[in-house]
Tab-separated table of N, CA and C in Angstrom:
chain	number	residue	atom	x	y	z
A	184	UNK	N	153.097	63.626	30.559
A	184	UNK	CA	154.400	64.588	31.108
A	184	UNK	C	154.116	66.039	30.621
A	185	UNK	N	154.324	66.898	31.944
A	185	UNK	CA	154.299	68.252	31.870
A	185	UNK	C	155.399	69.180	31.508
A	186	UNK	N	154.793	70.551	30.952
A	186	UNK	CA	155.714	71.595	30.561
A	186	UNK	C	156.756	71.893	31.439
A	187	UNK	N	157.943	71.857	30.932
A	187	UNK	CA	158.653	72.551	31.867
A	187	UNK	C	158.774	73.572	31.905
A	188	UNK	N	158.776	75.364	32.905
A	188	UNK	CA	158.315	76.327	32.266
A	188	UNK	C	159.750	77.079	32.566
A	189	UNK	N	160.140	77.944	31.788
A	189	UNK	CA	161.466	78.787	31.677
A	189	UNK	C	161.702	79.189	32.913
A	190	UNK	N	161.289	79.927	33.906
A	190	UNK	CA	161.306	80.131	35.135
A	190	UNK	C	161.685	79.071	35.539
A	191	UNK	N	161.525	77.716	35.730
A	191	UNK	CA	162.053	76.592	36.789
A	191	UNK	C	163.399	76.282	35.737
A	192	UNK	N	163.379	76.150	34.918
A	192	UNK	CA	164.760	75.607	34.171
A	192	UNK	C	166.067	76.402	34.857
A	193	UNK	N	165.669	78.182	34.532
A	193	UNK	CA	166.350	78.865	34.781
A	193	UNK	C	167.159	78.715	36.471
A	194	UNK	N	166.052	78.263	37.037
A	194	UNK	CA	166.695	78.197	38.563
A	194	UNK	C	167.101	76.938	38.858
A	195	UNK	N	167.726	76.209	37.677
A	195	UNK	CA	168.199	75.307	38.229
A	195	UNK	C	169.528	75.118	37.766
A	196	UNK	N	170.745	74.307	38.223
A	196	UNK	CA	171.966	74.565	38.188
A	196	UNK	C	172.319	74.020	36.833
A	197	UNK	N	173.905	75.146	36.378
A	197	UNK	CA	173.618	74.176	35.032
A	197	UNK	C	174.188	72.346	34.757
A	198	UNK	N	174.864	72.017	35.907
A	198	UNK	CA	174.551	70.157	35.734
A	198	UNK	C	173.160	70.220	35.801
A	199	UNK	N	172.288	70.599	36.592
A	199	UNK	CA	170.936	69.690	36.868
A	199	UNK	C	170.123	69.903	34.735
A	200	UNK	N	170.923	71.214	34.290
A	200	UNK	CA	169.886	71.298	33.362
A	200	UNK	C	170.377	70.718	31.980
A	201	UNK	N	171.743	70.239	32.198
A	201	UNK	CA	172.484	69.128	31.119
A	201	UNK	C	171.905	67.805	31.706
A	202	UNK	N	171.491	67.255	32.377
A	202	UNK	CA	171.136	66.281	32.753
A	202	UNK	C	169.788	65.945	32.280
A	203	UNK	N	169.238	66.830	32.759
A	203	UNK	CA	167.607	66.712	32.411
A	203	UNK	C	167.657	67.053	30.682
A	204	UNK	N	168.878	67.348	30.215
A	204	UNK	CA	168.193	67.941	28.852
A	204	UNK	C	168.491	66.404	28.211
A	205	UNK	N	169.408	65.676	28.553
A	205	UNK	CA	170.069	64.247	28.328
A	205	UNK	C	168.812	63.069	28.267
A	206	UNK	N	167.853	63.307	29.441
A	206	UNK	CA	167.149	62.253	30.193
A	206	UNK	C	165.908	62.628	29.068
A	207	UNK	N	165.176	64.075	28.508
A	207	UNK	CA	164.461	63.885	27.731
A	207	UNK	C	164.669	63.685	26.454
A	208	UNK	N	165.885	63.949	25.831
A	208	UNK	CA	166.597	63.970	24.551
A	208	UNK	C	166.175	61.923	24.503
A	209	UNK	N	166.800	61.589	25.509
A	209	UNK	CA	166.793	59.728	25.529
A	209	UNK	C	165.071	59.756	25.282
A	210	UNK	N	164.654	60.190	25.942
A	210	UNK	CA	163.221	59.797	26.114
A	210	UNK	C	162.477	59.914	24.651
A	211	UNK	N	162.972	61.115	24.164
A	211	UNK	CA	162.426	62.174	22.611
A	211	UNK	C	162.819	60.406	21.849
A	212	UNK	N	163.970	60.061	22.217
A	212	UNK	CA	164.357	59.494	20.980
A	212	UNK	C	163.577	57.922	21.014
A	213	UNK	N	163.421	57.754	22.176
A	213	UNK	CA	163.006	56.403	22.068
A	213	UNK	C	161.185	56.505	21.763
A	214	UNK	N	160.812	57.772	21.958
A	214	UNK	CA	159.094	57.324	21.689
A	214	UNK	C	159.344	57.475	20.061
A	215	UNK	N	159.957	58.427	19.327
A	215	UNK	CA	160.480	58.560	18.188
A	215	UNK	C	160.483	56.686	17.240
A	216	UNK	N	161.339	56.572	17.896
A	216	UNK	CA	161.747	54.803	17.464
A	216	UNK	C	160.420	54.355	17.752
A	217	UNK	N	159.364	54.056	18.794
A	217	UNK	CA	158.121	53.263	19.338
A	217	UNK	C	157.258	53.752	18.243
A	218	UNK	N	157.307	55.459	17.427
A	218	UNK	CA	156.265	55.786	16.066
A	218	UNK	C	157.039	55.039	14.993
A	219	UNK	N	158.465	55.467	14.958
A	219	UNK	CA	158.893	54.618	13.197
A	219	UNK	C	158.728	52.996	13.478
A	220	UNK	N	158.247	52.262	13.943
A	220	UNK	CA	157.954	50.822	14.130
A	220	UNK	C	156.603	51.075	14.016
A	221	UNK	N	155.726	51.868	14.192
A	221	UNK	CA	154.703	51.643	13.932
A	221	UNK	C	153.719	51.210	15.034
A	222	UNK	N	154.440	50.947	16.245
A	222	UNK	CA	153.776	50.944	17.923
A	222	UNK	C	153.130	52.426	18.068
A	223	UNK	N	152.013	52.293	18.964
A	223	UNK	CA	150.943	53.342	19.030
A	223	UNK	C	151.619	54.137	20.809
A	224	UNK	N	151.455	55.530	20.369
A	224	UNK	CA	152.303	56.154	21.939
A	224	UNK	C	151.427	56.277	22.904
A	225	UNK	N	152.099	55.550	24.004
A	225	UNK	CA	151.888	56.075	25.596
A	225	UNK	C	150.823	57.163	25.140
A	226	UNK	N	150.776	58.601	24.525
A	226	UNK	CA	149.891	59.202	25.116
A	226	UNK	C	150.293	60.349	23.287
A	227	UNK	N	149.427	60.171	23.262
A	227	UNK	CA	149.749	61.282	21.778
A	227	UNK	C	150.675	62.424	21.628
A	228	UNK	N	150.626	63.194	22.598
A	228	UNK	CA	151.156	64.100	22.918
A	228	UNK	C	152.115	64.633	23.137
A	229	UNK	N	152.617	63.161	23.828
A	229	UNK	CA	153.842	63.464	24.805
A	229	UNK	C	155.226	63.277	23.651
A	230	UNK	N	155.698	63.226	22.491
A	230	UNK	CA	156.684	63.546	21.568
A	230	UNK	C	156.549	65.268	21.222
A	231	UNK	N	155.487	65.824	20.929
A	231	UNK	CA	155.430	67.198	20.493
A	231	UNK	C	155.813	67.805	22.739
A	232	UNK	N	155.453	67.507	23.818
A	232	UNK	CA	155.524	68.152	24.776
A	232	UNK	C	157.316	67.974	25.068
A	233	UNK	N	157.464	66.431	24.412
A	233	UNK	CA	159.053	66.165	25.070
A	233	UNK	C	159.584	67.392	23.543
A	234	UNK	N	159.650	67.231	22.559
A	234	UNK	CA	160.160	68.405	21.730
A	234	UNK	C	159.971	69.645	22.062
A	235	UNK	N	158.650	70.354	22.334
A	235	UNK	CA	159.191	71.852	22.967
A	235	UNK	C	160.001	71.807	24.326
A	236	UNK	N	159.892	70.834	25.406
A	236	UNK	CA	160.826	70.707	26.553
A	236	UNK	C	162.549	70.988	26.173
A	237	UNK	N	162.602	70.008	25.427
A	237	UNK	CA	163.920	70.006	24.564
A	237	UNK	C	164.824	71.380	24.075
A	238	UNK	N	163.957	71.648	23.022
A	238	UNK	CA	163.714	73.158	22.481
A	238	UNK	C	163.929	74.284	23.560
A	239	UNK	N	163.104	74.399	24.643
A	239	UNK	CA	162.850	75.247	26.013
A	239	UNK	C	164.074	75.058	26.622
A	240	UNK	N	165.007	73.901	26.985
A	240	UNK	CA	166.456	74.472	28.163
A	240	UNK	C	167.148	74.437	26.057
A	241	UNK	N	167.196	74.055	25.527
A	241	UNK	CA	168.614	73.980	24.762
A	241	UNK	C	168.435	75.656	24.088
A	242	UNK	N	167.095	76.504	24.049
A	242	UNK	CA	167.220	78.035	24.048
A	242	UNK	C	167.646	78.777	24.907
A	243	UNK	N	167.277	78.619	26.464
A	243	UNK	CA	167.665	78.854	27.692
A	243	UNK	C	169.153	78.703	27.745
A	244	UNK	N	169.885	77.731	27.654
A	244	UNK	CA	171.416	77.370	27.549
A	244	UNK	C	172.153	78.368	26.788
A	245	UNK	N	171.331	78.358	25.590
A	245	UNK	CA	172.106	78.891	24.540
A	245	UNK	C	172.092	80.789	25.026
A	246	UNK	N	171.176	81.174	25.310
A	246	UNK	CA	171.216	82.218	25.941
A	246	UNK	C	171.848	82.606	27.356
A	247	UNK	N	172.183	81.573	27.975
A	247	UNK	CA	173.154	81.856	28.564
A	247	UNK	C	174.906	81.907	28.387
A	248	UNK	N	174.645	81.017	27.813
A	248	UNK	CA	176.340	81.046	27.628
A	248	UNK	C	176.346	82.616	25.974
A	249	UNK	N	175.670	82.879	25.642
A	249	UNK	CA	175.482	84.462	24.911
A	249	UNK	C	175.968	85.492	25.867
A	250	UNK	N	175.033	85.532	27.448
A	250	UNK	CA	175.024	86.471	28.660
A	250	UNK	C	176.666	86.379	28.940
A	251	UNK	N	176.905	84.829	28.974
A	251	UNK	CA	178.500	85.188	29.727
A	251	UNK	C	179.529	85.822	28.670
A	252	UNK	N	178.940	85.662	27.428
A	252	UNK	CA	180.082	85.886	26.090
A	252	UNK	C	180.048	87.024	25.996
A	253	UNK	N	179.223	88.240	26.743
A	253	UNK	CA	178.619	89.696	26.787
A	253	UNK	C	179.844	90.262	27.700
A	254	UNK	N	179.658	89.548	28.728
A	254	UNK	CA	180.170	89.734	30.241
A	254	UNK	C	181.754	90.211	30.006
A	255	UNK	N	182.337	88.898	29.237
A	255	UNK	CA	183.567	89.158	28.633
A	255	UNK	C	183.687	89.594	28.263
A	256	UNK	N	182.996	90.144	27.509
A	256	UNK	CA	183.714	91.724	26.379
A	256	UNK	C	183.877	91.177	25.375
A	257	UNK	N	184.250	91.623	23.972
A	257	UNK	CA	184.555	91.492	23.079
A	257	UNK	C	186.403	91.443	22.826
A	258	UNK	N	186.646	90.473	22.574
A	258	UNK	CA	187.980	90.007	22.205
A	258	UNK	C	188.933	91.105	21.966
A	259	UNK	N	190.341	91.400	21.919
A	259	UNK	CA	190.723	92.413	21.231
A	259	UNK	C	191.641	91.745	19.673
A	260	UNK	N	191.973	91.542	19.144
A	260	UNK	CA	192.878	91.007	18.074
A	260	UNK	C	194.478	91.510	18.794
A	261	UNK	N	195.139	90.619	18.736
A	261	UNK	CA	197.131	90.918	19.217
A	261	UNK	C	197.293	91.989	17.811
A	262	UNK	N	198.638	92.097	18.194
A	262	UNK	CA	199.197	92.779	16.725
A	262	UNK	C	199.672	92.025	16.155
A	263	UNK	N	200.090	91.029	16.394
A	263	UNK	CA	200.706	89.929	15.440
A	263	UNK	C	199.548	89.620	14.760
A	264	UNK	N	198.379	89.141	14.982
A	264	UNK	CA	197.310	88.689	14.025
A	264	UNK	C	196.966	89.758	13.044
A	265	UNK	N	196.716	90.779	13.496
A	265	UNK	CA	196.493	92.102	12.695
A	265	UNK	C	197.872	92.162	11.445
A	266	UNK	N	199.011	92.061	11.902
A	266	UNK	CA	199.913	92.191	11.075
A	266	UNK	C	200.007	90.631	10.024
A	267	UNK	N	199.359	89.378	10.345
A	267	UNK	CA	199.268	88.294	9.462
A	267	UNK	C	198.147	88.672	8.853
A	268	UNK	N	196.958	89.361	8.767
A	268	UNK	CA	195.878	89.784	7.997
A	268	UNK	C	196.197	90.777	6.913
A	269	UNK	N	196.993	91.211	8.063
A	269	UNK	CA	197.304	92.725	6.769
A	269	UNK	C	198.273	91.848	5.570
A	270	UNK	N	199.290	91.138	5.617
A	270	UNK	CA	200.059	90.178	5.102
A	270	UNK	C	198.961	89.037	3.869
A	271	UNK	N	197.563	88.498	4.389
A	271	UNK	CA	197.428	87.969	3.270
A	271	UNK	C	196.298	88.857	2.573
A	272	UNK	N	196.511	89.517	2.832
A	272	UNK	CA	195.211	90.551	1.957
A	272	UNK	C	195.905	90.877	0.874
A	273	UNK	N	195.978	90.759	-0.141
A	273	UNK	CA	196.073	90.938	-1.806
A	273	UNK	C	196.191	91.874	-2.781
A	274	UNK	N	196.691	92.813	-3.021
A	274	UNK	CA	196.111	94.247	-3.850
A	274	UNK	C	195.188	93.091	-5.503
A	275	UNK	N	194.150	93.948	-5.529
A	275	UNK	CA	193.432	93.730	-6.835
A	275	UNK	C	194.771	93.770	-8.185
A	276	UNK	N	193.976	92.516	-8.776
A	276	UNK	CA	194.702	92.708	-9.726
A	276	UNK	C	194.179	93.358	-11.054
A	277	UNK	N	194.144	94.191	-11.417
A	277	UNK	CA	193.483	95.065	-12.920
A	277	UNK	C	193.277	94.206	-14.151
A	278	UNK	N	191.791	94.710	-14.294
A	278	UNK	CA	191.367	93.928	-15.409
A	278	UNK	C	191.932	94.063	-16.429
A	279	UNK	N	192.016	92.893	-17.442
A	279	UNK	CA	192.613	93.175	-18.729
A	279	UNK	C	191.277	92.363	-19.982
A	280	UNK	N	191.372	93.035	-20.532
A	280	UNK	CA	190.171	92.184	-21.486
A	280	UNK	C	190.336	91.642	-22.401
A	281	UNK	N	190.041	90.917	-22.470
A	281	UNK	CA	189.976	89.496	-23.643
A	281	UNK	C	189.668	90.338	-25.010
A	282	UNK	N	190.662	89.911	-25.653
A	282	UNK	CA	190.186	89.869	-27.258
A	282	UNK	C	189.456	88.869	-27.938
A	283	UNK	N	188.661	88.793	-28.529
A	283	UNK	CA	187.151	88.113	-29.078
A	283	UNK	C	187.936	87.365	-30.742
A	284	UNK	N	187.759	86.158	-30.580
A	284	UNK	CA	188.398	85.793	-31.447
A	284	UNK	C	187.273	85.645	-32.582
A	285	UNK	N	187.636	85.929	-33.920
A	285	UNK	CA	186.976	85.818	-34.873
A	285	UNK	C	186.501	84.714	-35.617
A	286	UNK	N	185.330	85.127	-36.201
A	286	UNK	CA	184.500	83.250	-36.317
A	286	UNK	C	184.696	83.724	-37.814
A	287	UNK	N	185.056	82.545	-38.299
A	287	UNK	CA	185.201	81.775	-39.511
A	287	UNK	C	183.720	82.250	-40.132
A	288	UNK	N	183.948	82.882	-41.664
A	288	UNK	CA	182.609	83.505	-42.110
A	288	UNK	C	182.249	81.908	-43.047
A	289	UNK	N	180.794	81.920	-43.005
A	289	UNK	CA	180.467	80.843	-43.951
A	289	UNK	C	180.198	81.338	-45.406
A	290	UNK	N	180.503	80.072	-46.111
A	290	UNK	CA	180.622	79.601	-47.961
A	290	UNK	C	179.386	79.826	-48.234
A	291	UNK	N	179.653	80.924	-48.695
A	291	UNK	CA	177.751	81.229	-49.640
A	291	UNK	C	178.023	80.044	-51.154
A	292	UNK	N	176.459	78.946	-50.496
A	292	UNK	CA	176.430	77.840	-51.672
A	292	UNK	C	175.986	78.587	-52.610
A	293	UNK	N	176.738	78.052	-53.985
A	293	UNK	CA	175.864	78.341	-55.221
A	293	UNK	C	175.411	77.233	-55.965
């Protein structure tokens, strides 16, 4: 199993990336199942390579989502939302000191 390069993943279409992610996740789950049952893996480094590829795809997908969010710009709250938030804010209550109860004195033994 060859590692996917970041350049290769970035060139793919979003549908292809999702399909590849699902394929690799399923294959990883299968390999982990074999290892959990005590079977010998077909190649020792396959699970590590699968984990790396899944993580790489997940990272690049997240980067693309963040880039799209930055392009869209920050959301401006509507005036109604600001009014609701101000209503929910409560003024801090003044602190009141509680008086300590006196402990009963111990009687002396004679």
